Tab-separated table of C-alpha atoms in Angstrom:
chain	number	residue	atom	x	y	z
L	232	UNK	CA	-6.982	67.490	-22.834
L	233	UNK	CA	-7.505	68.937	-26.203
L	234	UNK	CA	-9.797	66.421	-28.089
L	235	UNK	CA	-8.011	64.726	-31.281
L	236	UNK	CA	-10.247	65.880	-34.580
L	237	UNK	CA	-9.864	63.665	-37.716
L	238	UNK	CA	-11.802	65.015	-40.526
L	239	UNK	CA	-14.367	62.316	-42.252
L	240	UNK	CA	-12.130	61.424	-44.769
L	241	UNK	CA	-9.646	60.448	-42.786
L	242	UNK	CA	-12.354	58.296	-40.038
L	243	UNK	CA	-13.145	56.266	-43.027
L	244	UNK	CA	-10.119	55.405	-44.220
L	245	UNK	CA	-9.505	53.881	-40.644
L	246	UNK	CA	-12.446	52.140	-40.758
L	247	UNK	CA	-12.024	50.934	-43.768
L	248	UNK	CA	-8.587	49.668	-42.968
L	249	UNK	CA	-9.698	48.304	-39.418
L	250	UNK	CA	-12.709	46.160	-41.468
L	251	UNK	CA	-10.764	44.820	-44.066
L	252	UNK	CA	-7.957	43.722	-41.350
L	253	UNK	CA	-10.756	42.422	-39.232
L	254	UNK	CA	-12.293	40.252	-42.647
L	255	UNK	CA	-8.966	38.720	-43.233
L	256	UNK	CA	-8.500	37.595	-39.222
L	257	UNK	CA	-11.581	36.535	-39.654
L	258	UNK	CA	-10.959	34.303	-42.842
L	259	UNK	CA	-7.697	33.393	-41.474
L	260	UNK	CA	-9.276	32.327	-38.345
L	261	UNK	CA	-10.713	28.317	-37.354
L	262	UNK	CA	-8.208	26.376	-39.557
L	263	UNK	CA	-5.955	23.906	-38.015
L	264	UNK	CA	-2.352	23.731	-38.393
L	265	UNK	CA	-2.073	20.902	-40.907
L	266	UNK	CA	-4.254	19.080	-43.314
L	267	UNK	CA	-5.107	15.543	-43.548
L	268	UNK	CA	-1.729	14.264	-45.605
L	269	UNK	CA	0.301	16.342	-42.957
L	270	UNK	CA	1.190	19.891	-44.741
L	271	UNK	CA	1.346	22.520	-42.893
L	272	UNK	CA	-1.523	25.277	-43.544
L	273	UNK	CA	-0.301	28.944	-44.088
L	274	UNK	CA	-1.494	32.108	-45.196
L	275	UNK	CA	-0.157	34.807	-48.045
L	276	UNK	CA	-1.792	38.024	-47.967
L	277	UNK	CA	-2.359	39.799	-51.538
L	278	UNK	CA	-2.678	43.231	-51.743
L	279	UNK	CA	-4.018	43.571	-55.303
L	280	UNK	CA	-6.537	40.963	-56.638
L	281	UNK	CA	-4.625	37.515	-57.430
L	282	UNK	CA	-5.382	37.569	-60.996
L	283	UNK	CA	-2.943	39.265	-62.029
L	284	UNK	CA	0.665	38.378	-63.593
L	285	UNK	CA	2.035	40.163	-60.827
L	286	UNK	CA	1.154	37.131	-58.986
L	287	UNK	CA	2.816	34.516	-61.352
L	288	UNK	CA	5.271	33.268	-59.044
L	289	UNK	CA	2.218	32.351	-56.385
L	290	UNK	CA	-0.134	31.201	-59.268
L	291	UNK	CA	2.721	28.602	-60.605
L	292	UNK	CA	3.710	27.588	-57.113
L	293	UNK	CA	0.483	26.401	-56.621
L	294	UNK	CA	-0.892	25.585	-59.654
L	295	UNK	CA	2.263	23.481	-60.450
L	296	UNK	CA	2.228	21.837	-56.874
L	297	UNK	CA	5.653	23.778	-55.865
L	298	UNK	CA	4.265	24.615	-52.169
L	299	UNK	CA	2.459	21.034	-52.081
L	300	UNK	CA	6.042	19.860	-52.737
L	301	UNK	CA	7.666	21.687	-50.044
L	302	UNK	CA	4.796	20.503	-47.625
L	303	UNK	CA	3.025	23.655	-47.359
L	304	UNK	CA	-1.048	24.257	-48.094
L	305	UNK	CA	-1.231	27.659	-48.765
L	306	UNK	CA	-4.231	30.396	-48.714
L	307	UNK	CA	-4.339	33.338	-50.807
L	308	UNK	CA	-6.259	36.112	-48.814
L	309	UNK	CA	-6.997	39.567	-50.501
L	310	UNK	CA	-6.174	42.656	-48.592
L	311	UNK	CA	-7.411	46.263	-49.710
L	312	UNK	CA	-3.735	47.634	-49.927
L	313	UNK	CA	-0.840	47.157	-47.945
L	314	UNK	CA	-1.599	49.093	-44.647
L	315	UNK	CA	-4.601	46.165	-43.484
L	316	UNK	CA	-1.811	43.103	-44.582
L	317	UNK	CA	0.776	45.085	-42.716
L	318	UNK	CA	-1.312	44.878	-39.720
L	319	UNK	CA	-2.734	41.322	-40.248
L	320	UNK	CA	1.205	39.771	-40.269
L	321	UNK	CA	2.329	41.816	-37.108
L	322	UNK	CA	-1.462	41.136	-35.744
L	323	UNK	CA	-0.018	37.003	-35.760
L	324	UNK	CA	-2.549	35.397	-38.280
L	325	UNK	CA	-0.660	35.623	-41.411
L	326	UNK	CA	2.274	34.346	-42.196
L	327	UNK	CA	3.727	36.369	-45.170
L	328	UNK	CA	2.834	39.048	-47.589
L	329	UNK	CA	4.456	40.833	-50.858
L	330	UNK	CA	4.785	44.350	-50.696
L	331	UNK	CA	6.979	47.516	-51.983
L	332	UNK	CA	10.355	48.132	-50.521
L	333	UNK	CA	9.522	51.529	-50.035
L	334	UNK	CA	6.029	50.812	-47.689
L	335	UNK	CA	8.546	48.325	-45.892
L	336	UNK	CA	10.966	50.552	-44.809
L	337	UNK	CA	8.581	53.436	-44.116
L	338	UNK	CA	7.078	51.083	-41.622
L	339	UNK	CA	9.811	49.927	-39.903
L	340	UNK	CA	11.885	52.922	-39.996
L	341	UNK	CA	9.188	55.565	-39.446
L	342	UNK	CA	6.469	54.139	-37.831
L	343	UNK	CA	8.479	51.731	-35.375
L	344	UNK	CA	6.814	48.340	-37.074
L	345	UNK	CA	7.910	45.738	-35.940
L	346	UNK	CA	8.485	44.501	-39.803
L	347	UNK	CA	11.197	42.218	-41.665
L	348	UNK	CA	11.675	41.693	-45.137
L	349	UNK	CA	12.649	37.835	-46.051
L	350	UNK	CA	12.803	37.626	-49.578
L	351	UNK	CA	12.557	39.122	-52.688
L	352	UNK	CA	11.367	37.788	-56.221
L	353	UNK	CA	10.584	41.313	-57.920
L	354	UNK	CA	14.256	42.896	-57.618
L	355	UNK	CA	12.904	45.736	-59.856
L	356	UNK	CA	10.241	48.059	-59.853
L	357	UNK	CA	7.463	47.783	-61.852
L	358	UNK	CA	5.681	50.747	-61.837
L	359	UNK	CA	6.054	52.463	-65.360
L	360	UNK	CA	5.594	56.280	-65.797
L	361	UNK	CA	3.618	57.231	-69.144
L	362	UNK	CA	3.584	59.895	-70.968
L	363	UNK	CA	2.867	61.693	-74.525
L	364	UNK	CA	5.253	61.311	-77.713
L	365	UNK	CA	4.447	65.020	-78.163
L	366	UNK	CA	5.984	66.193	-74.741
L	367	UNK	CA	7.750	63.115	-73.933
L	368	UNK	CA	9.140	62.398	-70.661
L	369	UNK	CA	12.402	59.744	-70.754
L	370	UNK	CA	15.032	61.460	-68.219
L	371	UNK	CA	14.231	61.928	-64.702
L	372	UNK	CA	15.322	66.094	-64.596
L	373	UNK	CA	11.998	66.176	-67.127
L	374	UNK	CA	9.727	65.809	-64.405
L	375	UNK	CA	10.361	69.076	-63.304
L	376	UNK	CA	7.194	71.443	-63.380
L	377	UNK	CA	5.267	68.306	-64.830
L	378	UNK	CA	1.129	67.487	-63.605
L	379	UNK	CA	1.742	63.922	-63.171
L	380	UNK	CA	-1.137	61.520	-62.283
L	381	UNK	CA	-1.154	59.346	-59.491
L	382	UNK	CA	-3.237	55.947	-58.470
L	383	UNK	CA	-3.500	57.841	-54.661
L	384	UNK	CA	-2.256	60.182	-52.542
L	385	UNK	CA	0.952	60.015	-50.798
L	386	UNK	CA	1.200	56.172	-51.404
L	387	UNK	CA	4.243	54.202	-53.297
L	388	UNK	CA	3.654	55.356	-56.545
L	389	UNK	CA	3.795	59.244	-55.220
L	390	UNK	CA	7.061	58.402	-53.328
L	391	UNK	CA	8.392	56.814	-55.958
L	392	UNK	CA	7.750	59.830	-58.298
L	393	UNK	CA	10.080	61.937	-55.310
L	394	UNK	CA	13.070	59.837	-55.439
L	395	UNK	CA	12.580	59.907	-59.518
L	396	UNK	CA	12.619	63.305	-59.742
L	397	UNK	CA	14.728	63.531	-56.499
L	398	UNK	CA	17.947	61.731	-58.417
L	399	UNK	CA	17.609	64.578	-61.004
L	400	UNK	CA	17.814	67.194	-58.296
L	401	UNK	CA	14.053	67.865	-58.518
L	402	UNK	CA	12.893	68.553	-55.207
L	403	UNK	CA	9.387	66.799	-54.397
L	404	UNK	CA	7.539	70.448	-54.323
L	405	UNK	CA	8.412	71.019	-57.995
L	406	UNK	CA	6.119	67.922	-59.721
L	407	UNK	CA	2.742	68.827	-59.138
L	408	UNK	CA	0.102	65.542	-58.863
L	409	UNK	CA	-3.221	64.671	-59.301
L	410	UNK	CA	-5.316	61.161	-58.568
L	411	UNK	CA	-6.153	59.981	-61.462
L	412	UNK	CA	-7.394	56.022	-60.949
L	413	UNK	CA	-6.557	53.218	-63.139
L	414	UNK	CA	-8.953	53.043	-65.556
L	415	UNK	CA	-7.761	52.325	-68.994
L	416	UNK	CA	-9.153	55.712	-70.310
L	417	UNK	CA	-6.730	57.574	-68.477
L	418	UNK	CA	-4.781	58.020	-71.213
L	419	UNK	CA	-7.120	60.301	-72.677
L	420	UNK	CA	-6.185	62.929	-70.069
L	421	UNK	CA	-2.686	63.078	-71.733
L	422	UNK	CA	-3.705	63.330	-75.009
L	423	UNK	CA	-6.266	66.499	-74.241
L	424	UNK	CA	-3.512	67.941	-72.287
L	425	UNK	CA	-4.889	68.139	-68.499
L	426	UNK	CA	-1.847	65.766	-67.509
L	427	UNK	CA	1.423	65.180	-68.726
L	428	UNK	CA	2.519	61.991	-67.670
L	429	UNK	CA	0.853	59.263	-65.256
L	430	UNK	CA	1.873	56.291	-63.125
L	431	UNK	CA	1.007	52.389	-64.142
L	432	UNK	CA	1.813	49.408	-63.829
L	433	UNK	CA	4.327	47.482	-66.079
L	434	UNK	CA	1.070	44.859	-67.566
L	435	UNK	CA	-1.249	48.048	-68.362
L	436	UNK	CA	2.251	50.159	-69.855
L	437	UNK	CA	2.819	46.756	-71.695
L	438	UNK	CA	-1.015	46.778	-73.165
L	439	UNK	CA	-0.478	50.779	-73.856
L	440	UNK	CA	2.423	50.091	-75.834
L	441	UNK	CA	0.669	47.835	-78.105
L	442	UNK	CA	-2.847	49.964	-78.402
L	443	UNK	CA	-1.217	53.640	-77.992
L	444	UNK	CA	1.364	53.707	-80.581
L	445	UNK	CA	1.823	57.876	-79.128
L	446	UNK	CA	2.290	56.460	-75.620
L	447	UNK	CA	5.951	56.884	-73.905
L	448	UNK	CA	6.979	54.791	-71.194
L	449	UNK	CA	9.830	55.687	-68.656
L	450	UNK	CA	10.809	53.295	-66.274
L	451	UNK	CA	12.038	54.586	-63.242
L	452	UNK	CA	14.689	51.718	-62.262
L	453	UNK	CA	16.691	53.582	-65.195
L	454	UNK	CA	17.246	56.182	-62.297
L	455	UNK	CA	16.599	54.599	-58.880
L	456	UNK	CA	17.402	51.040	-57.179
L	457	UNK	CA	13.804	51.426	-55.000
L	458	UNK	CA	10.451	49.868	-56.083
L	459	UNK	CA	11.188	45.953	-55.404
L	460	UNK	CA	8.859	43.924	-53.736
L	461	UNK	CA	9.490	42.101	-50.812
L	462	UNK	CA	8.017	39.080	-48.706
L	463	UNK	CA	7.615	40.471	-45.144
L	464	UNK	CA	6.266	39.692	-41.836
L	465	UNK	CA	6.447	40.194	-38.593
L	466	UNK	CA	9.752	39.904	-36.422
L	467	UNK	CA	8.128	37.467	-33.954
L	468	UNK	CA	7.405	35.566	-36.529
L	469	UNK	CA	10.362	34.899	-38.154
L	470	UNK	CA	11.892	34.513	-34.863
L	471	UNK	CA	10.114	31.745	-34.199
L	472	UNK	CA	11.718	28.402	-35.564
L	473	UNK	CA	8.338	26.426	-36.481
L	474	UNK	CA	7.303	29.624	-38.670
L	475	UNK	CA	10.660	30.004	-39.874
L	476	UNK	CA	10.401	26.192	-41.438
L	477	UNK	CA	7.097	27.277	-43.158
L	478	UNK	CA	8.930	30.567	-44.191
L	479	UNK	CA	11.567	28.792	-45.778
L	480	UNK	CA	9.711	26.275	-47.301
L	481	UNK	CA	7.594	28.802	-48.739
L	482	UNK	CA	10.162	30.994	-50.111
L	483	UNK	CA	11.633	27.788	-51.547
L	484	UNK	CA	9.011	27.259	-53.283
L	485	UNK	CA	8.322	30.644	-54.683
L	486	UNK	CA	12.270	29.647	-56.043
L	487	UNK	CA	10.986	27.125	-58.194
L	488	UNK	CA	8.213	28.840	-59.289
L	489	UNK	CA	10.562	31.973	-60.799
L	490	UNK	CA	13.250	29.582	-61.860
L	491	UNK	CA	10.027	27.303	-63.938
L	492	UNK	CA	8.684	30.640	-65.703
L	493	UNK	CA	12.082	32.352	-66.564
L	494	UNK	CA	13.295	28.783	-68.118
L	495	UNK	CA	9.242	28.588	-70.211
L	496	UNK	CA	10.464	32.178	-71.513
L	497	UNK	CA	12.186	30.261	-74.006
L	498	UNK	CA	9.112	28.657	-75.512
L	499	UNK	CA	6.852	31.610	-75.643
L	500	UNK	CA	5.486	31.026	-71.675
L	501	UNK	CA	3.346	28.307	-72.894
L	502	UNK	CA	3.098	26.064	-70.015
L	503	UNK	CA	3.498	28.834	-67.621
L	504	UNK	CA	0.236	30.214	-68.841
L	505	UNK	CA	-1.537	27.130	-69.887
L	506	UNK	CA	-0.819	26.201	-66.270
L	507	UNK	CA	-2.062	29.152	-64.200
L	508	UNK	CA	-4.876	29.138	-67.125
L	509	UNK	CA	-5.848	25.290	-65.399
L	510	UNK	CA	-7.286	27.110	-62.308
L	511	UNK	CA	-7.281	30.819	-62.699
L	512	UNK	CA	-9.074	33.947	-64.972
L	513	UNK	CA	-6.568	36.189	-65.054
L	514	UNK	CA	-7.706	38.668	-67.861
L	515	UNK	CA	-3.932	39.835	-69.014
L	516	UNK	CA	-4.143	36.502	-70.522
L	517	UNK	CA	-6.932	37.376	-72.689
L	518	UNK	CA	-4.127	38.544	-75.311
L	519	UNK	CA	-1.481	36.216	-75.266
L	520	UNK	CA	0.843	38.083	-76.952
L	521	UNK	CA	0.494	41.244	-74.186
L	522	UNK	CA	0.681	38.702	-71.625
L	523	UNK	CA	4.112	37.220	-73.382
L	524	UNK	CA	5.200	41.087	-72.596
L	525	UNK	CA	4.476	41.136	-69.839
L	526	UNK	CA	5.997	37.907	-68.696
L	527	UNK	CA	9.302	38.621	-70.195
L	528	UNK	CA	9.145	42.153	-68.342
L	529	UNK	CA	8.452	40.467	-65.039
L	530	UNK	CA	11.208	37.547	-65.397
L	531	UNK	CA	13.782	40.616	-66.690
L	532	UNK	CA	12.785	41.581	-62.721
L	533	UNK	CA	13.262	38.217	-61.428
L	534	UNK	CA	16.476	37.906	-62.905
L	535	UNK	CA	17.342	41.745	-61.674
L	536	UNK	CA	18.856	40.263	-58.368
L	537	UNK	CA	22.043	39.036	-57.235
L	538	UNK	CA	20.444	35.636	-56.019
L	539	UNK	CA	16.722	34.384	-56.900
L	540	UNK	CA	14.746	35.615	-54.477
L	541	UNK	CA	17.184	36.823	-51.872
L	542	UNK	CA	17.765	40.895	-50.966
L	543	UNK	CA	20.812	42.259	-51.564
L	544	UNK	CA	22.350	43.521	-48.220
L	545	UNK	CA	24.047	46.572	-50.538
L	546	UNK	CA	21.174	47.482	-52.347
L	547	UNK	CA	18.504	47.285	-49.438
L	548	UNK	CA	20.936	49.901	-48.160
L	549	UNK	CA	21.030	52.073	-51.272
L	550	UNK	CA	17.142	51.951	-51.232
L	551	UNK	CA	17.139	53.032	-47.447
L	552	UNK	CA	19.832	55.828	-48.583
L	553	UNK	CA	17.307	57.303	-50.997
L	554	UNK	CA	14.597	57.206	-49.159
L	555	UNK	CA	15.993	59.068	-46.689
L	556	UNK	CA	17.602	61.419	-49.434
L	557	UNK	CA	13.338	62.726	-50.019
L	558	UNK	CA	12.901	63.088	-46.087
L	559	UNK	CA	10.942	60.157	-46.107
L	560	UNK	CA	12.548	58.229	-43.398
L	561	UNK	CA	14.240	59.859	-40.871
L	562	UNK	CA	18.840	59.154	-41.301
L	563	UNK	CA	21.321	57.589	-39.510
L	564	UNK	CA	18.720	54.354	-38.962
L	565	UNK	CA	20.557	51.001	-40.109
L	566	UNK	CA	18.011	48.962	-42.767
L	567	UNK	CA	19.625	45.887	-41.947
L	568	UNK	CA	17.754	45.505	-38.989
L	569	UNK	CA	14.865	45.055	-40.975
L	570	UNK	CA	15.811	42.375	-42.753
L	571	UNK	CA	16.184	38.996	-41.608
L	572	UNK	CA	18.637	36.248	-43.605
L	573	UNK	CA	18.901	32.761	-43.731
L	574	UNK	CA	15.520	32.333	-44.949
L	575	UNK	CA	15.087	32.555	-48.445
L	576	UNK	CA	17.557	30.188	-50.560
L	577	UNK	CA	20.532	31.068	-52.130
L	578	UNK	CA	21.867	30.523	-55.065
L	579	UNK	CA	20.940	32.955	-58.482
L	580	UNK	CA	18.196	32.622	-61.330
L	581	UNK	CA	20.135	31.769	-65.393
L	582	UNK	CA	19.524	34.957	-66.879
């Protein structure tokens, strides 16, 4: 048998992967079921660092005693990406996590995961493509021929450049890419010319907006319905009725928490960020008025859906179509088997 050769690069990403899954079992690990008053213990993987506004929803349902409410004592654990809290829900000792659409599917569909999607609060993407008021980009067809800059390689934000360009006709082979991390002097590569647009998130394309008055931002759910985020976990686990309680429970109470910070939009997010404020340093809310922004960006997403934090059937399906439409998941699967009802509440958000 021909031995399997994996160049170094690729060794340590394993590794790396295999750790950080093994840290988080190993955090998850010698709890009991319930605490002392009788709620029931249960763990949500982050992929990014919790301080973020992309975690409001969590941050308020805790910080505002939403899962306490629904019974539930919840742990936050941090995961280095999606790939180790992929494997740490279908491993058994996590509950839930909150990833992209896009990584969802790809599992499932490509890689034979046995993954489900439950809920959704983040019906629209927010990843945010920047470029140059010079040679600004704000049509998908413009991406054609571009040197666009990427957080990684071949991950959600690269995809999610395809099925951009893809809606313009663009095949995949005609944007060129280049890693370019996140740090905030990024922007400097558009302005000397070595890049002509790059990918961010919708907090830093909110702070570039208000520092970068020569900064462009296109947002891609002008052209695609992929790039929500959804609660997923494994299939045994939602099959089983005591987890699907907790599952409920918690996506009820991730419902109160985007209902509470879409209804504070109205007095500036005061007590939603006075509240997360009483427990957390998240550093977007260093500048209130770019955190505002950002809020108001991130309940526009909340409010995206057809229910609160359900998945449309029609447009998990459109997602799935494009997808497929880049060659990134193979056709002629049905999404719906990835997806599991019944366990997130009905019922929509007051836009």
């Amino acid at each position: 048998m021909r031995p399997i050769r994996m160049s170094r690069s690729r060794v340590l990403r394993a590794l790396a992967v295999a750790l950080a899954a093994v840290a988080v079992l190993t955090a998850c690990g010698g709890a009991g079921d319930t605490t002392d008053d009788g709620r029931q213990r249960m763990t949500f993987l982050n992929i990014l660092p919790l301080e973020s506004l992309s975690y409001s929803a969590e941050l308020i349902a805790d910080t505002k005693g939403f899962f306490a409410a629904r019974g539930l004592d919840v742990t936050f654990e941090t995961t280095q990406g999606s790939a180790p809290a992929i494997q740490t829900v279908l491993a058994g000792s996590a509950e839930i996590t909150r990833i992209g659409d896009i990584e969802t599917m790809i599992a499932a569909g490509k890689r034979g995961a046995p993954l489900v999607a439950v809920g959704e609060a983040i019906h629209r993407g927010t990843l945010r493509m920047v470029s140059a008021r010079d040679d600004a980009i704000t049509e998908a067809g413009q991406f054609r021929g571009k040197l666009v800059g990427t957080p990684s390689e071949g991950g959600t934000s690269s995809i999610t450049l395809d099925l951009v360009a893809g809606s313009a006709g663009v095949p995949p082979a005609e944007v060129r890419r280049q890693v370019v991390g996140l740090a905030p002097g990024v922007f400097d590569l558009l302005t000397t010319g070595r890049i002509d647009a790059y990918i961010v998130s919708l907090d830093t394309s909110v702070q570039l907006q208000r520092t970068r008055p020569e900064a462009v931002v296109y947002d891609p759910n002008s052209a695609i319905s992929a790039g929500a985020q959804v609660y997923a976990t494994s299939r045994a686990t939602a099959q089983d009725p005591a987890e699907q309680d907790k599952l409920r429970r918690y996506m009820a109470a991730i419902d109160d928490a985007v209902r509470f910070i879409a209804a504070d939009q109205a007095t500036g997010f005061q007590a939603t960020m006075a509240s997360i404020s009483s427990k957390y340093q998240v550093p977007a809310l260093g500048d209130p008025e770019t955190a505002r922004e950002a809020l108001r960006g991130y309940v526009a997403s909340y409010t995206g859906g057809e229910t609160s934090v359900g998945i449309s059937p029609q447009r998990w399906e459109r997602t799935y179509q494009e997808i497929a439409g880049i060659g990134q998941l193979p056709p002629g699967l049905d999404p719906a088997q990835w997806l599991v009802a019944g366990i997130a509440p009905t019922g929509t958000v007051t836009r």
